[in-house]
Tab-separated table of C-alpha atoms in Angstrom:
chain	number	residue	atom	x	y	z
A	1	MET	CA	-14.614	-28.969	-15.299
A	2	ALA	CA	-12.436	-28.763	-12.184
A	3	PRO	CA	-13.071	-25.698	-9.995
A	4	GLU	CA	-10.628	-22.822	-10.310
A	5	VAL	CA	-7.931	-22.975	-7.642
A	6	ALA	CA	-7.348	-19.612	-5.957
A	7	CYS	CA	-3.754	-18.590	-6.613
A	8	LEU	CA	-1.596	-15.575	-5.774
A	9	LEU	CA	1.730	-14.933	-7.524
A	10	ALA	CA	4.119	-12.348	-6.075
A	11	VAL	CA	7.062	-11.122	-8.179
A	12	HIS	CA	9.989	-9.513	-6.356
A	13	PRO	CA	13.448	-8.355	-7.466
A	14	HIS	CA	15.607	-9.665	-4.594
A	15	PRO	CA	15.470	-12.264	-1.832
A	16	ASP	CA	13.980	-10.540	1.267
A	17	ASP	CA	11.661	-8.213	-0.714
A	18	GLU	CA	8.845	-10.765	-0.524
A	19	SER	CA	8.908	-10.798	3.288
A	20	ILE	CA	9.321	-7.056	3.729
A	21	ALA	CA	6.759	-5.920	1.170
A	22	MET	CA	3.984	-8.471	1.519
A	23	GLY	CA	4.918	-11.280	3.873
A	24	GLY	CA	1.733	-10.680	5.831
A	25	THR	CA	-0.420	-10.867	2.703
A	26	LEU	CA	1.162	-14.168	1.671
A	27	LEU	CA	0.472	-15.582	5.136
A	28	HIS	CA	-3.061	-14.146	5.178
A	29	TYR	CA	-4.077	-15.786	1.930
A	30	GLY	CA	-2.176	-18.974	2.605
A	31	ALA	CA	-4.241	-19.355	5.781
A	32	ARG	CA	-7.383	-19.004	3.644
A	33	GLY	CA	-6.379	-21.858	1.368
A	34	VAL	CA	-4.985	-19.770	-1.487
A	35	ALA	CA	-1.938	-21.197	-3.275
A	36	THR	CA	0.858	-18.665	-2.714
A	37	HIS	CA	3.824	-18.476	-5.076
A	38	VAL	CA	6.842	-16.153	-5.198
A	39	VAL	CA	9.208	-15.510	-8.093
A	40	THR	CA	12.479	-13.760	-7.234
A	41	CYS	CA	14.030	-12.048	-10.241
A	42	THR	CA	17.673	-11.891	-9.085
A	43	GLY	CA	19.941	-13.655	-6.642
A	44	GLY	CA	20.814	-10.497	-4.709
A	45	GLU	CA	24.427	-10.753	-5.867
A	46	GLU	CA	25.156	-7.070	-5.235
A	47	GLY	CA	23.805	-7.091	-1.721
A	48	GLU	CA	26.064	-6.583	1.259
A	49	ASN	CA	26.291	-8.371	4.573
A	50	LEU	CA	24.215	-5.604	6.133
A	51	ALA	CA	23.673	-7.414	9.411
A	52	GLY	CA	27.393	-8.107	9.806
A	53	ILE	CA	26.968	-11.816	10.504
A	54	ASP	CA	29.882	-14.247	10.383
A	55	LEU	CA	29.780	-15.745	6.873
A	56	ALA	CA	32.307	-18.403	7.883
A	57	GLY	CA	33.904	-18.178	4.461
A	58	ARG	CA	30.627	-18.668	2.627
A	59	ASP	CA	29.679	-16.897	-0.582
A	60	LEU	CA	26.989	-14.282	0.140
A	61	PRO	CA	24.754	-15.096	-2.876
A	62	ASP	CA	24.804	-18.765	-1.871
A	63	LEU	CA	23.821	-17.831	1.675
A	64	ARG	CA	21.019	-15.621	0.367
A	65	ARG	CA	19.549	-18.577	-1.508
A	66	GLU	CA	19.517	-20.506	1.766
A	67	GLU	CA	17.935	-17.543	3.534
A	68	MET	CA	15.238	-17.367	0.854
A	69	ALA	CA	14.431	-21.036	1.354
A	70	ASP	CA	14.111	-20.469	5.103
A	71	ALA	CA	11.830	-17.460	4.568
A	72	ALA	CA	9.700	-19.388	2.067
A	73	ALA	CA	9.159	-22.120	4.655
A	74	LEU	CA	8.140	-19.592	7.304
A	75	LEU	CA	5.722	-17.936	4.880
A	76	GLY	CA	4.243	-21.315	3.990
A	77	LEU	CA	4.664	-20.708	0.271
A	78	THR	CA	3.262	-23.230	-2.151
A	79	SER	CA	6.321	-22.643	-4.329
A	80	HIS	CA	9.277	-20.361	-4.868
A	81	ALA	CA	11.251	-19.919	-8.086
A	82	TRP	CA	14.197	-17.865	-9.311
A	83	LEU	CA	13.764	-15.978	-12.586
A	84	GLY	CA	17.529	-16.246	-13.082
A	85	TYR	CA	18.858	-12.706	-13.505
A	86	ARG	CA	21.710	-10.824	-11.817
A	87	ASP	CA	21.266	-8.125	-9.185
A	88	SER	CA	21.935	-4.642	-10.648
A	89	GLY	CA	22.927	-2.939	-7.409
A	90	MET	CA	21.741	0.423	-6.114
A	91	VAL	CA	20.831	3.222	-8.501
A	92	GLY	CA	23.812	4.999	-10.064
A	93	THR	CA	26.384	2.350	-9.138
A	94	ALA	CA	28.859	0.847	-11.587
A	95	THR	CA	27.170	-2.533	-11.303
A	96	ASN	CA	24.180	-1.094	-13.166
A	97	ASP	CA	26.365	-1.369	-16.267
A	98	HIS	CA	27.069	-5.072	-15.861
A	99	PRO	CA	25.887	-6.787	-19.069
A	100	ASP	CA	24.013	-9.438	-17.074
A	101	ALA	CA	22.370	-6.993	-14.662
A	102	PHE	CA	18.593	-7.291	-14.465
A	103	THR	CA	18.148	-3.627	-15.347
A	104	ASN	CA	19.789	-4.273	-18.738
A	105	VAL	CA	17.802	-7.307	-19.835
A	106	ASP	CA	15.329	-7.162	-22.695
A	107	VAL	CA	11.903	-6.620	-21.104
A	108	ALA	CA	10.187	-8.790	-23.720
A	109	ASP	CA	12.606	-11.664	-23.109
A	110	ALA	CA	12.261	-11.497	-19.333
A	111	GLY	CA	8.510	-10.986	-19.680
A	112	THR	CA	8.279	-14.127	-21.797
A	113	ARG	CA	10.196	-16.084	-19.159
A	114	LEU	CA	7.841	-14.864	-16.438
A	115	ALA	CA	4.764	-15.324	-18.650
A	116	ALA	CA	5.594	-19.031	-18.879
A	117	VAL	CA	5.414	-19.152	-15.070
A	118	VAL	CA	2.079	-17.318	-15.144
A	119	ARG	CA	0.683	-19.802	-17.649
A	120	THR	CA	1.858	-22.705	-15.527
A	121	LEU	CA	0.558	-21.395	-12.172
A	122	ARG	CA	-2.539	-19.622	-13.607
A	123	PRO	CA	-2.929	-17.061	-10.784
A	124	GLN	CA	-6.007	-14.880	-10.462
A	125	VAL	CA	-3.928	-12.219	-8.699
A	126	VAL	CA	-0.373	-11.094	-9.441
A	127	ALA	CA	1.493	-8.636	-7.208
A	128	SER	CA	4.693	-6.736	-7.983
A	129	ASP	CA	6.429	-3.418	-7.420
A	130	GLY	CA	4.859	-0.259	-8.768
A	131	ALA	CA	6.202	1.745	-11.695
A	132	ASN	CA	8.645	3.736	-9.547
A	133	GLY	CA	10.001	0.611	-7.850
A	134	THR	CA	8.947	1.792	-4.370
A	135	TYR	CA	12.154	3.812	-3.931
A	136	GLY	CA	13.605	3.923	-7.435
A	137	HIS	CA	15.915	0.897	-7.264
A	138	PRO	CA	16.640	-0.276	-10.849
A	139	ASP	CA	15.694	-3.891	-10.118
A	140	HIS	CA	12.410	-2.894	-8.475
A	141	VAL	CA	11.529	-0.744	-11.484
A	142	MET	CA	12.453	-3.577	-13.836
A	143	ALA	CA	10.424	-6.089	-11.818
A	144	HIS	CA	7.364	-3.912	-12.434
A	145	ARG	CA	8.038	-3.596	-16.160
A	146	VAL	CA	8.677	-7.300	-16.589
A	147	THR	CA	5.544	-8.234	-14.645
A	148	VAL	CA	3.390	-5.914	-16.754
A	149	ALA	CA	4.824	-7.528	-19.881
A	150	ALA	CA	4.333	-11.032	-18.497
A	151	VAL	CA	0.664	-10.461	-17.635
A	152	GLU	CA	0.023	-9.213	-21.177
A	153	LEU	CA	1.998	-12.005	-22.846
A	154	ALA	CA	0.409	-14.746	-20.748
A	155	ALA	CA	-3.038	-13.698	-21.987
A	156	ASP	CA	-2.061	-13.305	-25.640
A	157	PRO	CA	-2.942	-16.442	-27.639
A	158	ASP	CA	-0.472	-15.394	-30.339
A	159	ALA	CA	2.473	-14.870	-27.971
A	160	ASP	CA	5.393	-17.278	-28.273
A	161	VAL	CA	5.080	-18.470	-24.678
A	162	PRO	CA	4.882	-22.104	-23.523
A	163	GLY	CA	1.509	-23.232	-22.206
A	164	SER	CA	-2.048	-22.209	-22.881
A	165	PRO	CA	-3.108	-18.543	-22.552
A	166	HIS	CA	-4.144	-17.321	-19.127
A	167	GLN	CA	-5.804	-14.017	-18.225
A	168	VAL	CA	-4.775	-12.653	-14.824
A	169	ARG	CA	-7.842	-11.186	-13.143
A	170	LEU	CA	-5.947	-8.544	-11.151
A	171	HIS	CA	-2.397	-7.162	-11.178
A	172	VAL	CA	-1.572	-5.004	-8.175
A	173	ALA	CA	1.500	-3.217	-6.896
A	174	HIS	CA	2.378	-3.262	-3.212
A	175	ALA	CA	2.568	0.249	-1.820
A	176	VAL	CA	3.377	2.238	1.308
A	177	PRO	CA	0.662	4.788	2.165
A	178	ARG	CA	2.291	8.190	2.453
A	179	GLU	CA	0.418	9.274	5.554
A	180	ARG	CA	1.562	6.142	7.377
A	181	VAL	CA	5.184	7.065	6.640
A	182	ARG	CA	4.626	10.571	7.953
A	183	ARG	CA	2.905	9.257	11.074
A	184	MET	CA	5.794	6.867	11.760
A	185	HIS	CA	8.317	9.673	11.256
A	186	ARG	CA	6.511	12.000	13.663
A	187	GLU	CA	6.024	9.307	16.275
A	188	LEU	CA	9.657	8.193	16.247
A	189	LEU	CA	10.947	11.748	16.584
A	190	ALA	CA	8.475	12.471	19.382
A	191	ARG	CA	9.881	9.497	21.291
A	192	GLY	CA	13.475	10.601	20.701
A	193	LEU	CA	14.137	7.713	18.306
A	194	LEU	CA	15.944	7.695	14.985
A	195	SER	CA	13.714	7.973	11.919
A	196	PRO	CA	14.845	6.572	8.532
A	197	PHE	CA	13.512	9.791	6.965
A	198	ASP	CA	14.122	13.509	7.317
A	199	ASP	CA	11.473	16.238	7.214
A	200	GLU	CA	11.871	16.711	3.455
A	201	SER	CA	12.085	13.138	2.180
A	202	VAL	CA	9.170	11.991	4.318
A	203	ASP	CA	6.799	14.156	2.287
A	204	ASP	CA	7.614	12.391	-0.982
A	205	PHE	CA	7.996	8.760	0.065
A	206	GLY	CA	5.170	6.326	-0.504
A	207	VAL	CA	1.900	6.535	-2.384
A	208	PRO	CA	-0.742	9.211	-1.710
A	209	ASP	CA	-3.414	7.589	0.423
A	210	GLU	CA	-6.192	8.378	-2.045
A	211	GLU	CA	-4.480	6.139	-4.639
A	212	ILE	CA	-4.504	3.068	-2.391
A	213	THR	CA	-7.144	0.587	-3.567
A	214	THR	CA	-6.664	-2.329	-1.139
A	215	VAL	CA	-5.485	-2.655	2.444
A	216	ILE	CA	-5.025	-6.135	3.909
A	217	ASP	CA	-5.157	-6.483	7.694
A	218	VAL	CA	-2.210	-8.760	8.512
A	219	ARG	CA	-1.879	-8.038	12.229
A	220	ALA	CA	-2.662	-11.664	13.052
A	221	HIS	CA	0.377	-12.667	10.993
A	222	LEU	CA	2.765	-9.887	11.965
A	223	GLU	CA	4.976	-11.987	14.241
A	224	ARG	CA	5.393	-14.671	11.567
A	225	LYS	CA	6.120	-12.038	8.925
A	226	GLN	CA	8.858	-10.610	11.137
A	227	GLU	CA	10.321	-14.103	11.560
A	228	ALA	CA	10.424	-14.443	7.767
A	229	MET	CA	12.186	-11.090	7.500
A	230	LEU	CA	14.754	-12.171	10.067
A	231	ALA	CA	15.334	-15.387	8.115
A	232	HIS	CA	17.218	-13.113	5.709
A	233	ARG	CA	19.800	-12.875	8.455
A	234	SER	CA	22.581	-11.298	6.371
A	235	GLN	CA	20.251	-8.449	5.401
A	236	ILE	CA	18.024	-7.823	8.419
A	237	SER	CA	18.750	-8.003	12.114
A	238	ARG	CA	16.770	-6.997	15.175
A	239	GLU	CA	18.941	-3.876	15.261
A	240	SER	CA	17.821	-2.777	11.777
A	241	ALA	CA	15.448	0.100	11.049
A	242	PHE	CA	12.631	-2.392	10.503
A	243	PHE	CA	12.750	-3.283	14.183
A	244	ASN	CA	13.565	0.202	15.505
A	245	ILE	CA	9.896	0.625	16.296
A	246	PRO	CA	8.322	0.536	19.763
A	247	GLU	CA	6.475	-2.761	20.071
A	248	GLU	CA	3.136	-1.087	20.697
A	249	LEU	CA	3.391	0.847	17.399
A	250	ALA	CA	4.315	-2.097	15.165
A	251	PRO	CA	0.743	-3.362	14.565
A	252	ASP	CA	-0.390	0.069	13.391
A	253	LEU	CA	2.634	0.737	11.200
A	254	PHE	CA	3.313	-2.756	9.812
A	255	GLY	CA	0.090	-4.652	10.453
A	256	ARG	CA	-1.615	-3.539	7.256
A	257	GLU	CA	-0.251	-4.060	3.737
A	258	ALA	CA	-1.476	-1.789	0.971
A	259	TYR	CA	-1.856	-2.152	-2.791
A	260	VAL	CA	-2.800	-0.168	-5.871
A	261	VAL	CA	-4.372	-1.643	-8.996
A	262	VAL	CA	-2.057	-1.859	-12.021
A	263	SER	CA	-4.437	-3.639	-14.382
A	264	THR	CA	-7.584	-5.768	-14.402
A	265	ALA	CA	-9.119	-8.262	-16.786
A	266	GLY	CA	-12.127	-5.963	-17.126
A	267	ALA	CA	-13.356	-2.556	-16.026
A	268	LEU	CA	-13.905	-2.038	-12.313
A	269	ASP	CA	-17.224	-0.538	-11.251
A	270	ALA	CA	-17.978	0.967	-7.839
A	271	SER	CA	-19.045	-2.361	-6.326
A	272	ASP	CA	-15.850	-4.021	-7.585
A	273	ARG	CA	-13.739	-1.320	-5.958
A	274	ASP	CA	-15.661	-1.663	-2.703
A	275	ALA	CA	-15.011	-5.415	-2.717
A	276	LEU	CA	-11.303	-4.814	-3.368
A	277	ALA	CA	-10.963	-2.444	-0.441
A	278	ASP	CA	-9.844	-5.207	1.911
A	279	ASP	CA	-9.566	-8.306	-0.293
A	280	LEU	CA	-7.388	-8.813	-3.387
A	281	PHE	CA	-9.601	-11.735	-4.370
A	282	ALA	CA	-12.755	-9.610	-3.913
A	283	GLY	CA	-14.921	-12.382	-2.546
A	284	HIS	CA	-13.566	-15.136	-4.816
A	285	VAL	CA	-12.165	-17.107	-1.869
A	286	ALA	CA	-13.722	-17.950	1.495
């Protein structure tokens, strides 16, 4: 029997989320010989030209597909695929009611579509948003729900999904440790710089540190991750909040990417959790 190929599948709602949330992790594991795949659930149709670049008459969704291809190349992805749904827009906006919006799709139908990808790629590790969608965006929440459904369907031998059943070893959600957010907020204010948070919101953003199960050191890949972020040039510029950080603070604030366990193929004992502390593959790759 052929040896199992180490494989990581990341599921994200919009083009640019993959680079922002876990670009360093994708680079880290790619450098270790792991096959890295990204599925983007929507085309980012409701995004704006946040960076104010000259579109030269181009359609923004079309440009975002080009940007995604550029970012995928910089991240060295083994593959990238579109799940084929429509961006829902920010929470509470009229576009949430669009009949084709991702937030309105049937979770089982979208889960089946993604489960077919899981059965084809056969990843040991799947990463997605957490249940609250990081900051409550409808598409981020839906990406979590659809991924949970897909992991279950892919393993179910009775599910009406193309391909042979596949059990994902570990499903994790990328997360922002709460104390890191607070530290960034304090440091920016102390230096007279603008913080993206205020004193109230900073206390509720992110995941309590005690819930974090894995932290990947991606400092060696930070520059490349930032290049991938900037490849989404209509969304992120060097003047954006992501780059409003003194250079000497960036490794501490952005050089580690954190995760929490959503589900596992079996129960985790203490030694399993210790192994997961700094490695999503817990010793299964070199």
